[in-house]
Structure formats: structure tokens, C-alpha cells
């Protein structure tokens, strides 16, 4: 648990300070995988390093269970960290890499052997115990690094962008494998990434950060469907941002004018509290359908068509604005072409209303 955690760095050569982490409050439940997500420089690594103890907190408190840990040295915190480069010892065999942490702990030899063999079994790295890290693949190296972290049975596993060195295919594979293992072992995990799709795919909870602060915490589904701010809607998934005038509230929803059309928005969002005036309507591309002309709430002109196989991406001009649409199952449907005049139907349940920045 992080309570009012702040980290300030003194600027090198300068007189000022950088507030890298700004009053962060966060609870991670036992067995959960929680991801810190956000753009480069938003304070993810610094937060993780404070949890690990590699960086001191400027102010605030850290708890592991009921124990206050901000002055406990890193090797006494009962955590293990997995880095971007797996940091395996290159001159040690896979077997010795894995048992290293147990040797440091000076456990009895019989127990070291038993636990090492158990984790080798569990992680399915049997048969490569006597190889050096350079003699196994990137994916296998990652599994060994994970085995080495897990074998000491830490209370918490920490990950800092562990997949960013891998190519796209292996990254997806390792992502799913890592998540499956984490669930199987039930190890509480704090994971850092700047990749929103990776965060969505593996997390119980996502913590979206910007400029040192937490912007929103929620399940992946919540962050996608109920963005609290325009920043969240922009960072997670794709969206259309349309100027909107909020008129009034009635039993059917929020009366508003979006691109000149009068629309009652039935579910403006869990985080919406009523106000009148200028706002932004956020609409995901999959909540918009392209129709044979003059149907739906709007009429537009197709400006771009890209066929991706499982869906078609359109850019459609409505009133001098470009709207992005994703249309699935094109097999059964017509693919519209540039210059086609089309009708646009928005799924009203998919519209969220947010305050302008
Ligand atoms: P992220 O991991 O989200 O990319 P970091 O936590 O690495 O972000 O950095 C957050 C901010 O703190 C950045 O502005 C970065 O330049 C600054 N920062 C990080 N480490 C140091 C340091 N040791 N000294 C000074 N500034 C730092
Ligand atoms: Mg980082």
C-alpha cells in the first residue's frame, strides 16, 4: 500500500526540483496483478523503485501487509524484481542462475535443490538446466529470469517493462505466459509498462499515471468503457472526440447537440456529473456503423478505406470533421469506397460525455 507517496529529484546542475511522483495513493490486494501505465517520464519506474527500495521516498508511507517498509533495505523487503534485460548471470548455467537467490539466503543444500527442481518443473524449463543463458532463446531466458525471481518465494514481484526487448509475436506469447504463471502462483505483482494493450491484456487493475500523478485506477474494462477524463480516453484505445453542447437532463438521459444533431445520451458515463454547456462526446470507432446513404443520425462522405481482414477502418467526413469507424465482419457487408456518401449510425449507449480540458 502506498500512502501519499512523493518523490522529488534535485535537477542535475540546476537549482530546481523534479516532482517525479506526486502524492500517490494506491492499494494492491494480495494475489493481484496491478499495472502502472502511462507515457514516458510519468513516474512509473520511480514508483516501482521506491516500492523495491532502490529509491527512497521523499515523503509518504509504504506498507507490506501491516509492516511499514520505507526504511527497510531492499534485500529485506521480501520482493523480487524482473528487469527489462533479464539480468541473468551470463557465466552461470540456468540451474545455478535459478538457485542463486536461495544460496544467498544460506538455506540448507537439500532445500535449495528441492526448491530449484520444483520451480524448474513448474516453469517447464527441464532439459536446459546445464545451458548458459546465451544458449537458450529470448523467451526461455525470460522464463529462467522469472524462475529465479519466483524461487525465493517473495511476497511481491515487481516488473519494469519486462517484454519491451522482444519482437511483437514473442512479446504477446510471453505476456500471456507470464500472466498465466502469475495467476497460477498467486503472487502479488506490480507491473510497469507504457503499452496500453499490454496493460489491458494482463492486469487485474490498471493505474493510469500522467506527470507523476494517478489519473484513474480501475479494471481494464472500466478504463476502456468509463474514462474519467479526456486523457484516459485518449491514452486507452482509439476514440473520436466530438464537440458537444450539453442542454439539459431528462428521464431518458442527457440532451445534447453533437455535430449539429440533437442527441439524447442515455449513459453519459459512471464518472459524469451533470453540467450545461460545452463538452466533448467520446465515441469509440466500433460504436459507429456505416449505412447505405441518408440513414442514421448523420450523413458523411468516405475519405479513407483500409481493409484489415477482420475489420475495415474508415475515415468519414461529417461537417468538416473526420470520424474514425471500425466495421467488423466485412464478409457479409459492403465495403464502402472513397467519395461514397453514407449514413452514419452511432450506438447511443457507447457515447460518453467528458469535460473539456
Ligand atoms: P517512467 O518510468 O514513467 O518513464 P520515470 O519514473 O523514469 O518515468 O521518471 C519520472 C521523472 O523523474 C522524469 O521526469 C525523469 O526525468 C525524472 N527522474 C527519474 N529518475 C531521476 C533521477 N535519478 N534524477 C533526476 N530525475 C530523475
Ligand atoms: Mg520507466
Tab-separated table of C-alpha atoms and ligand atoms in Angstrom:
chain	number	residue	atom	x	y	z
A	1	UNK	CA	0.000	0.000	0.000
A	2	UNK	CA	1.320	3.398	-0.971
A	3	UNK	CA	0.105	6.336	1.112
A	4	UNK	CA	0.761	9.918	-0.037
A	5	UNK	CA	3.999	8.851	-1.699
A	6	UNK	CA	6.021	11.651	-3.279
A	7	UNK	CA	9.450	11.606	-4.915
A	8	UNK	CA	11.367	14.734	-5.742
A	9	UNK	CA	14.686	14.705	-7.578
A	10	UNK	CA	17.112	17.581	-7.497
A	11	UNK	CA	17.905	18.758	-11.029
A	12	UNK	CA	21.459	17.981	-12.057
A	13	UNK	CA	23.380	21.262	-12.244
A	14	UNK	CA	20.194	23.261	-11.696
A	15	UNK	CA	18.599	24.654	-8.608
A	16	UNK	CA	15.077	23.335	-9.175
A	17	UNK	CA	13.418	20.024	-8.398
A	18	UNK	CA	11.571	17.457	-10.486
A	19	UNK	CA	8.465	16.027	-8.866
A	20	UNK	CA	8.705	12.544	-10.367
A	21	UNK	CA	5.915	11.056	-8.237
A	22	UNK	CA	3.291	13.353	-6.796
A	23	UNK	CA	1.238	12.213	-3.808
A	24	UNK	CA	0.384	8.722	-5.000
A	25	UNK	CA	-2.143	6.608	-3.072
A	26	UNK	CA	-2.594	3.021	-4.140
A	27	UNK	CA	-3.679	-0.311	-2.662
A	28	UNK	CA	-2.695	-3.611	-4.204
A	29	UNK	CA	-4.593	-6.651	-2.925
A	30	UNK	CA	-2.956	-9.979	-2.253
A	31	UNK	CA	-2.589	-12.054	-5.433
A	32	UNK	CA	-3.454	-9.193	-7.779
A	33	UNK	CA	-1.503	-8.062	-10.819
A	34	UNK	CA	-1.609	-4.278	-10.897
A	35	UNK	CA	-0.080	-2.315	-13.760
A	36	UNK	CA	1.330	1.197	-13.700
A	37	UNK	CA	0.616	2.586	-17.171
A	38	UNK	CA	1.409	5.962	-18.659
A	39	UNK	CA	3.565	7.923	-21.090
A	40	UNK	CA	7.340	8.010	-20.816
A	41	UNK	CA	8.503	10.103	-17.862
A	42	UNK	CA	5.226	9.959	-15.914
A	43	UNK	CA	6.855	8.339	-12.865
A	44	UNK	CA	6.200	4.603	-13.305
A	45	UNK	CA	9.764	3.365	-12.810
A	46	UNK	CA	10.361	5.734	-9.906
A	47	UNK	CA	7.230	4.431	-8.177
A	48	UNK	CA	8.343	0.833	-8.697
A	49	UNK	CA	11.866	1.572	-7.475
A	50	UNK	CA	10.504	3.161	-4.301
A	51	UNK	CA	8.414	0.051	-3.666
A	52	UNK	CA	11.517	-2.096	-4.237
A	53	UNK	CA	13.625	0.138	-2.011
A	54	UNK	CA	16.150	1.130	-4.691
A	55	UNK	CA	14.931	4.699	-4.302
A	56	UNK	CA	13.956	6.419	-1.066
A	57	UNK	CA	10.597	8.166	-0.713
A	58	UNK	CA	10.760	11.945	-0.280
A	59	UNK	CA	7.562	11.765	1.749
A	60	UNK	CA	4.763	9.301	2.362
A	61	UNK	CA	4.473	5.746	3.597
A	62	UNK	CA	4.807	2.239	2.189
A	63	UNK	CA	3.204	-0.818	3.742
A	64	UNK	CA	3.665	-4.524	3.047
A	65	UNK	CA	0.784	-6.073	4.942
A	66	UNK	CA	0.848	-4.221	8.265
A	67	UNK	CA	4.573	-3.618	8.174
A	68	UNK	CA	5.858	-0.120	7.384
A	69	UNK	CA	8.732	-0.670	4.969
A	70	UNK	CA	10.032	2.650	3.674
A	71	UNK	CA	13.174	2.410	5.808
A	72	UNK	CA	13.680	-1.359	5.279
A	73	UNK	CA	16.618	-2.060	2.908
A	74	UNK	CA	15.721	-3.644	-0.480
A	75	UNK	CA	17.098	-7.115	0.298
A	76	UNK	CA	14.926	-7.294	3.437
A	77	UNK	CA	11.666	-6.316	1.729
A	78	UNK	CA	10.632	-9.795	0.609
A	79	UNK	CA	10.240	-8.694	-3.021
A	80	UNK	CA	11.859	-9.693	-6.291
A	81	UNK	CA	12.271	-7.537	-9.365
A	82	UNK	CA	12.401	-8.550	-13.017
A	83	UNK	CA	14.100	-6.080	-15.291
A	84	UNK	CA	13.795	-5.311	-18.984
A	85	UNK	CA	17.066	-7.070	-19.741
A	86	UNK	CA	16.630	-10.201	-17.700
A	87	UNK	CA	19.981	-9.655	-15.968
A	88	UNK	CA	20.819	-13.370	-15.892
A	89	UNK	CA	24.405	-14.136	-14.900
A	90	UNK	CA	25.972	-14.959	-18.289
A	91	UNK	CA	28.713	-17.240	-16.921
A	92	UNK	CA	26.315	-19.329	-14.805
A	93	UNK	CA	24.199	-22.212	-16.032
A	94	UNK	CA	20.431	-21.955	-16.000
A	95	UNK	CA	20.440	-24.223	-12.933
A	96	UNK	CA	22.869	-22.039	-11.000
A	97	UNK	CA	21.105	-18.847	-12.053
A	98	UNK	CA	17.875	-20.157	-10.575
A	99	UNK	CA	19.351	-21.374	-7.274
A	100	UNK	CA	21.456	-18.240	-6.769
A	101	UNK	CA	18.908	-16.413	-4.593
A	102	UNK	CA	18.497	-19.440	-2.341
A	103	UNK	CA	22.278	-19.758	-1.881
A	104	UNK	CA	22.483	-16.094	-0.896
A	105	UNK	CA	19.859	-16.844	1.723
A	106	UNK	CA	22.164	-19.619	3.015
A	107	UNK	CA	19.390	-22.217	3.034
A	108	UNK	CA	20.331	-25.868	3.636
A	109	UNK	CA	21.673	-27.530	0.481
A	110	UNK	CA	18.873	-30.142	0.402
A	111	UNK	CA	16.189	-27.470	0.494
A	112	UNK	CA	17.924	-25.431	-2.224
A	113	UNK	CA	17.987	-28.458	-4.509
A	114	UNK	CA	14.394	-29.385	-3.774
A	115	UNK	CA	13.024	-25.871	-4.402
A	116	UNK	CA	15.153	-25.345	-7.503
A	117	UNK	CA	13.949	-28.607	-9.040
A	118	UNK	CA	10.365	-27.800	-8.165
A	119	UNK	CA	10.463	-24.425	-9.916
A	120	UNK	CA	12.226	-25.934	-12.957
A	121	UNK	CA	9.347	-28.387	-13.219
A	122	UNK	CA	6.722	-25.702	-12.743
A	123	UNK	CA	8.228	-23.320	-15.311
A	124	UNK	CA	8.797	-26.077	-17.848
A	125	UNK	CA	12.495	-25.413	-18.278
A	126	UNK	CA	13.521	-29.009	-17.731
A	127	UNK	CA	16.282	-30.134	-20.074
A	128	UNK	CA	18.068	-26.801	-20.282
A	129	UNK	CA	19.470	-26.700	-16.729
A	130	UNK	CA	23.071	-27.079	-17.872
A	131	UNK	CA	22.997	-24.483	-20.630
A	132	UNK	CA	24.272	-20.939	-20.359
A	133	UNK	CA	21.813	-18.032	-20.883
A	134	UNK	CA	23.402	-17.382	-24.295
A	135	UNK	CA	22.477	-20.931	-25.350
A	136	UNK	CA	18.720	-20.517	-24.909
A	137	UNK	CA	16.128	-18.343	-26.684
A	138	UNK	CA	14.847	-14.957	-25.529
A	139	UNK	CA	11.578	-16.458	-24.401
A	140	UNK	CA	13.379	-19.173	-22.435
A	141	UNK	CA	15.680	-16.594	-20.860
A	142	UNK	CA	12.629	-14.766	-19.666
A	143	UNK	CA	11.222	-17.904	-18.121
A	144	UNK	CA	14.538	-18.526	-16.339
A	145	UNK	CA	14.588	-14.940	-15.064
A	146	UNK	CA	11.069	-15.395	-13.767
A	147	UNK	CA	12.021	-18.726	-12.164
A	148	UNK	CA	14.966	-17.046	-10.459
A	149	UNK	CA	12.689	-14.329	-9.087
A	150	UNK	CA	9.929	-16.704	-8.022
A	151	UNK	CA	12.072	-19.430	-6.412
A	152	UNK	CA	12.789	-17.299	-3.358
A	153	UNK	CA	9.000	-17.070	-2.852
A	154	UNK	CA	8.806	-13.304	-2.494
A	155	UNK	CA	5.613	-11.679	-1.241
A	156	UNK	CA	5.679	-9.285	-4.189
A	157	UNK	CA	7.001	-9.498	-7.755
A	158	UNK	CA	7.992	-6.280	-9.491
A	159	UNK	CA	8.312	-5.928	-13.264
A	160	UNK	CA	9.703	-2.971	-15.184
A	161	UNK	CA	8.770	-3.295	-18.873
A	162	UNK	CA	9.941	-6.925	-18.926
A	163	UNK	CA	8.778	-7.554	-22.503
A	164	UNK	CA	9.955	-4.466	-24.333
A	165	UNK	CA	13.076	-6.177	-25.741
A	166	UNK	CA	11.093	-8.865	-27.525
A	167	UNK	CA	9.655	-8.805	-31.036
A	168	UNK	CA	5.879	-8.421	-31.356
A	169	UNK	CA	4.969	-12.086	-31.633
A	170	UNK	CA	7.148	-13.305	-28.767
A	171	UNK	CA	6.007	-10.357	-26.687
A	172	UNK	CA	2.383	-11.444	-26.957
A	173	UNK	CA	3.265	-15.048	-26.210
A	174	UNK	CA	5.370	-14.177	-23.153
A	175	UNK	CA	2.753	-11.727	-21.961
A	176	UNK	CA	0.099	-14.445	-21.852
A	177	UNK	CA	2.507	-16.953	-20.316
A	178	UNK	CA	3.617	-14.516	-17.648
A	179	UNK	CA	0.028	-13.738	-16.733
A	180	UNK	CA	-0.894	-17.444	-16.562
A	181	UNK	CA	2.078	-18.145	-14.283
A	182	UNK	CA	1.350	-15.181	-12.050
A	183	UNK	CA	-2.226	-16.402	-11.607
A	184	UNK	CA	-1.130	-19.988	-11.004
A	185	UNK	CA	1.386	-18.947	-8.353
A	186	UNK	CA	-0.908	-16.273	-6.934
A	187	UNK	CA	1.983	-13.843	-6.437
A	188	UNK	CA	1.055	-10.228	-5.818
A	189	UNK	CA	2.589	-8.287	-8.704
A	190	UNK	CA	3.268	-4.707	-9.647
A	191	UNK	CA	3.974	-4.318	-13.348
A	192	UNK	CA	5.172	-1.287	-15.310
A	193	UNK	CA	4.527	-0.656	-18.984
A	194	UNK	CA	3.875	2.240	-21.359
A	195	UNK	CA	1.972	-0.109	-23.702
A	196	UNK	CA	-1.764	0.196	-23.163
A	197	UNK	CA	-2.689	-3.017	-24.932
A	198	UNK	CA	-0.186	-4.975	-22.801
A	199	UNK	CA	-1.635	-3.390	-19.665
A	200	UNK	CA	-5.191	-4.215	-20.757
A	201	UNK	CA	-4.283	-7.806	-21.558
A	202	UNK	CA	-2.597	-8.846	-18.306
A	203	UNK	CA	-3.921	-6.712	-15.452
A	204	UNK	CA	-6.472	-7.139	-12.720
A	205	UNK	CA	-6.223	-3.399	-12.199
A	206	UNK	CA	-4.635	-0.653	-14.269
A	207	UNK	CA	-3.271	2.532	-12.714
A	208	UNK	CA	-3.029	5.229	-15.359
A	209	UNK	CA	-0.444	7.887	-14.498
A	210	UNK	CA	0.374	11.259	-16.015
A	211	UNK	CA	3.020	13.757	-14.861
A	212	UNK	CA	3.678	11.928	-11.580
A	213	UNK	CA	0.029	11.580	-10.613
A	214	UNK	CA	-2.575	8.854	-10.759
A	215	UNK	CA	-5.276	9.807	-13.245
A	216	UNK	CA	-7.556	6.769	-12.893
A	217	UNK	CA	-7.479	3.312	-11.311
A	218	UNK	CA	-9.774	0.554	-12.499
A	219	UNK	CA	-10.192	-2.765	-14.237
A	220	UNK	CA	-9.176	-2.736	-17.914
A	221	UNK	CA	-12.867	-2.804	-18.829
A	222	UNK	CA	-13.604	0.180	-16.596
A	223	UNK	CA	-10.813	2.290	-18.023
A	224	UNK	CA	-11.924	1.489	-21.550
A	225	UNK	CA	-15.649	1.985	-21.023
A	226	UNK	CA	-15.683	4.625	-18.313
A	227	UNK	CA	-12.768	7.001	-18.871
A	228	UNK	CA	-12.767	9.682	-16.165
A	229	UNK	CA	-11.017	12.299	-18.301
A	230	UNK	CA	-10.128	13.047	-21.909
A	231	UNK	CA	-6.545	11.963	-21.155
A	232	UNK	CA	-7.759	8.467	-20.220
A	233	UNK	CA	-9.971	8.201	-23.320
A	234	UNK	CA	-7.059	9.337	-25.464
A	235	UNK	CA	-4.464	7.033	-23.897
A	236	UNK	CA	-6.552	3.864	-23.839
A	237	UNK	CA	-7.839	2.582	-27.168
A	238	UNK	CA	-8.974	4.742	-30.072
A	239	UNK	CA	-11.661	7.376	-29.809
A	240	UNK	CA	-13.480	10.072	-31.707
A	241	UNK	CA	-13.636	13.352	-29.813
A	242	UNK	CA	-16.596	15.435	-30.950
A	243	UNK	CA	-17.562	18.910	-29.761
A	244	UNK	CA	-20.820	18.766	-27.893
A	245	UNK	CA	-23.220	21.176	-26.221
A	246	UNK	CA	-24.988	19.817	-23.152
A	247	UNK	CA	-28.519	21.238	-22.904
A	248	UNK	CA	-30.416	19.516	-20.140
A	249	UNK	CA	-31.087	16.345	-18.243
A	250	UNK	CA	-34.290	14.334	-18.504
A	251	UNK	CA	-35.560	10.814	-17.795
A	252	UNK	CA	-34.040	9.422	-20.990
A	253	UNK	CA	-30.579	10.842	-20.453
A	254	UNK	CA	-28.601	13.949	-21.288
A	255	UNK	CA	-29.985	16.198	-24.031
A	256	UNK	CA	-27.110	17.391	-26.154
A	257	UNK	CA	-26.146	18.676	-29.568
A	258	UNK	CA	-23.341	16.708	-31.209
A	259	UNK	CA	-22.103	17.901	-34.618
A	260	UNK	CA	-25.371	19.792	-35.076
A	261	UNK	CA	-27.595	16.786	-34.331
A	262	UNK	CA	-29.864	16.729	-31.292
A	263	UNK	CA	-28.980	13.515	-29.415
A	264	UNK	CA	-30.137	12.186	-26.047
A	265	UNK	CA	-27.192	10.386	-24.479
A	266	UNK	CA	-28.627	7.585	-22.294
A	267	UNK	CA	-25.457	6.708	-20.335
A	268	UNK	CA	-23.004	9.608	-20.325
A	269	UNK	CA	-20.583	7.686	-18.055
A	270	UNK	CA	-20.179	6.489	-14.462
A	271	UNK	CA	-17.941	9.462	-13.789
A	272	UNK	CA	-20.265	12.045	-15.319
A	273	UNK	CA	-21.902	14.662	-13.138
A	274	UNK	CA	-24.326	16.976	-14.864
A	275	UNK	CA	-23.311	20.386	-16.191
A	276	UNK	CA	-24.573	22.610	-19.000
A	277	UNK	CA	-22.560	23.949	-21.896
A	278	UNK	CA	-19.521	22.903	-23.895
A	279	UNK	CA	-18.237	19.355	-23.518
A	280	UNK	CA	-16.680	16.556	-25.561
A	281	UNK	CA	-18.541	13.480	-26.737
A	282	UNK	CA	-16.201	10.480	-26.805
A	283	UNK	CA	-17.198	7.687	-29.193
A	284	UNK	CA	-15.139	4.536	-29.865
A	285	UNK	CA	-14.815	3.629	-33.589
A	286	UNK	CA	-16.600	0.296	-33.054
A	287	UNK	CA	-19.762	2.042	-31.828
A	288	UNK	CA	-20.320	3.686	-35.195
A	289	UNK	CA	-21.891	1.975	-38.192
A	290	UNK	CA	-21.723	2.954	-41.831
A	291	UNK	CA	-25.035	2.620	-43.676
A	292	UNK	CA	-26.448	2.973	-47.145
A	293	UNK	CA	-26.995	6.694	-47.580
A	294	UNK	CA	-29.114	9.097	-45.547
A	295	UNK	CA	-29.817	6.750	-42.643
A	296	UNK	CA	-28.714	7.179	-39.021
A	297	UNK	CA	-28.005	10.434	-37.184
A	298	UNK	CA	-25.518	11.849	-39.710
A	299	UNK	CA	-24.630	11.887	-43.371
A	300	UNK	CA	-20.984	11.815	-44.388
A	301	UNK	CA	-18.511	11.213	-47.183
A	302	UNK	CA	-15.966	8.364	-47.080
A	303	UNK	CA	-12.435	9.802	-47.205
A	304	UNK	CA	-10.383	6.677	-46.496
A	305	UNK	CA	-10.985	2.932	-46.523
A	306	UNK	CA	-8.428	0.433	-45.172
A	307	UNK	CA	-9.236	-3.286	-45.265
A	308	UNK	CA	-7.571	-5.238	-42.414
A	309	UNK	CA	-9.199	-8.621	-42.969
A	310	UNK	CA	-11.213	-8.914	-39.800
A	311	UNK	CA	-12.386	-5.319	-39.972
A	312	UNK	CA	-12.480	-2.261	-42.189
A	313	UNK	CA	-11.245	1.081	-40.949
A	314	UNK	CA	-12.984	4.100	-42.401
A	315	UNK	CA	-12.374	7.791	-42.144
A	316	UNK	CA	-15.595	9.632	-42.832
A	317	UNK	CA	-16.075	13.361	-43.137
A	318	UNK	CA	-19.077	14.825	-41.368
A	319	UNK	CA	-19.401	18.620	-41.269
A	320	UNK	CA	-15.679	19.215	-41.918
A	321	UNK	CA	-14.666	16.722	-39.275
A	322	UNK	CA	-13.067	13.302	-39.772
A	323	UNK	CA	-14.686	10.433	-37.867
A	324	UNK	CA	-12.934	7.072	-37.415
A	325	UNK	CA	-15.098	3.976	-37.816
A	326	UNK	CA	-14.200	0.296	-37.388
A	327	UNK	CA	-16.569	-2.067	-39.124
A	328	UNK	CA	-16.266	-5.797	-38.325
A	329	UNK	CA	-17.208	-8.899	-40.351
A	330	UNK	CA	-16.895	-7.201	-43.752
A	331	UNK	CA	-17.600	-10.571	-45.433
A	332	UNK	CA	-21.295	-10.036	-45.031
A	333	UNK	CA	-21.208	-6.347	-45.694
A	334	UNK	CA	-20.458	-3.948	-48.435
A	335	UNK	CA	-17.112	-2.202	-48.258
A	336	UNK	CA	-17.652	1.488	-48.921
A	337	UNK	CA	-15.191	3.361	-51.089
A	338	UNK	CA	-13.703	6.843	-51.102
A	339	UNK	CA	-16.242	9.507	-52.188
A	340	UNK	CA	-19.238	7.295	-51.275
A	341	UNK	CA	-21.938	9.265	-49.494
A	342	UNK	CA	-23.044	7.254	-46.482
A	343	UNK	CA	-25.289	7.375	-43.458
A	344	UNK	CA	-23.723	7.165	-40.003
A	345	UNK	CA	-25.443	5.471	-37.077
A	346	UNK	CA	-23.960	5.950	-33.628
A	347	UNK	CA	-24.756	3.420	-30.906
A	348	UNK	CA	-26.041	5.891	-28.315
A	349	UNK	CA	-25.091	3.612	-25.396
A	350	UNK	CA	-21.469	3.986	-26.469
A	351	UNK	CA	-21.350	7.796	-26.135
A	352	UNK	CA	-19.525	9.224	-23.100
A	353	UNK	CA	-19.630	12.912	-22.197
A	354	UNK	CA	-16.498	14.447	-20.703
A	355	UNK	CA	-15.419	17.877	-19.532
A	356	UNK	CA	-13.114	19.743	-21.878
A	357	UNK	CA	-9.533	20.142	-20.670
B	1	LIG	P1	8.740	6.471	-16.468
B	1	LIG	O1	9.268	5.196	-15.909
B	1	LIG	O2	7.261	6.609	-16.319
B	1	LIG	O3	9.163	6.697	-17.882
B	1	LIG	P2	10.496	7.736	-14.523
B	1	LIG	O4	9.950	7.285	-13.216
B	1	LIG	O5	11.703	7.056	-15.023
B	1	LIG	O6	9.329	7.697	-15.623
B	1	LIG	O7	10.807	9.302	-14.431
B	1	LIG	C1	9.894	10.238	-13.914
B	1	LIG	C2	10.535	11.626	-13.916
B	1	LIG	O8	11.589	11.662	-12.972
B	1	LIG	C3	11.142	12.019	-15.246
B	1	LIG	O9	10.941	13.390	-15.429
B	1	LIG	C4	12.602	11.694	-15.063
B	1	LIG	O10	13.393	12.511	-15.874
B	1	LIG	C5	12.814	12.008	-13.595
B	1	LIG	N1	13.880	11.186	-12.988
B	1	LIG	C6	13.880	9.820	-12.874
B	1	LIG	N2	14.989	9.392	-12.236
B	1	LIG	C7	15.717	10.512	-11.952
B	1	LIG	C8	16.970	10.756	-11.280
B	1	LIG	N3	17.683	9.741	-10.775
B	1	LIG	N4	17.379	12.039	-11.176
B	1	LIG	C9	16.663	13.062	-11.660
B	1	LIG	N5	15.479	12.917	-12.279
B	1	LIG	C10	15.001	11.660	-12.436
B	2	LIG	MG1	10.380	3.618	-16.883
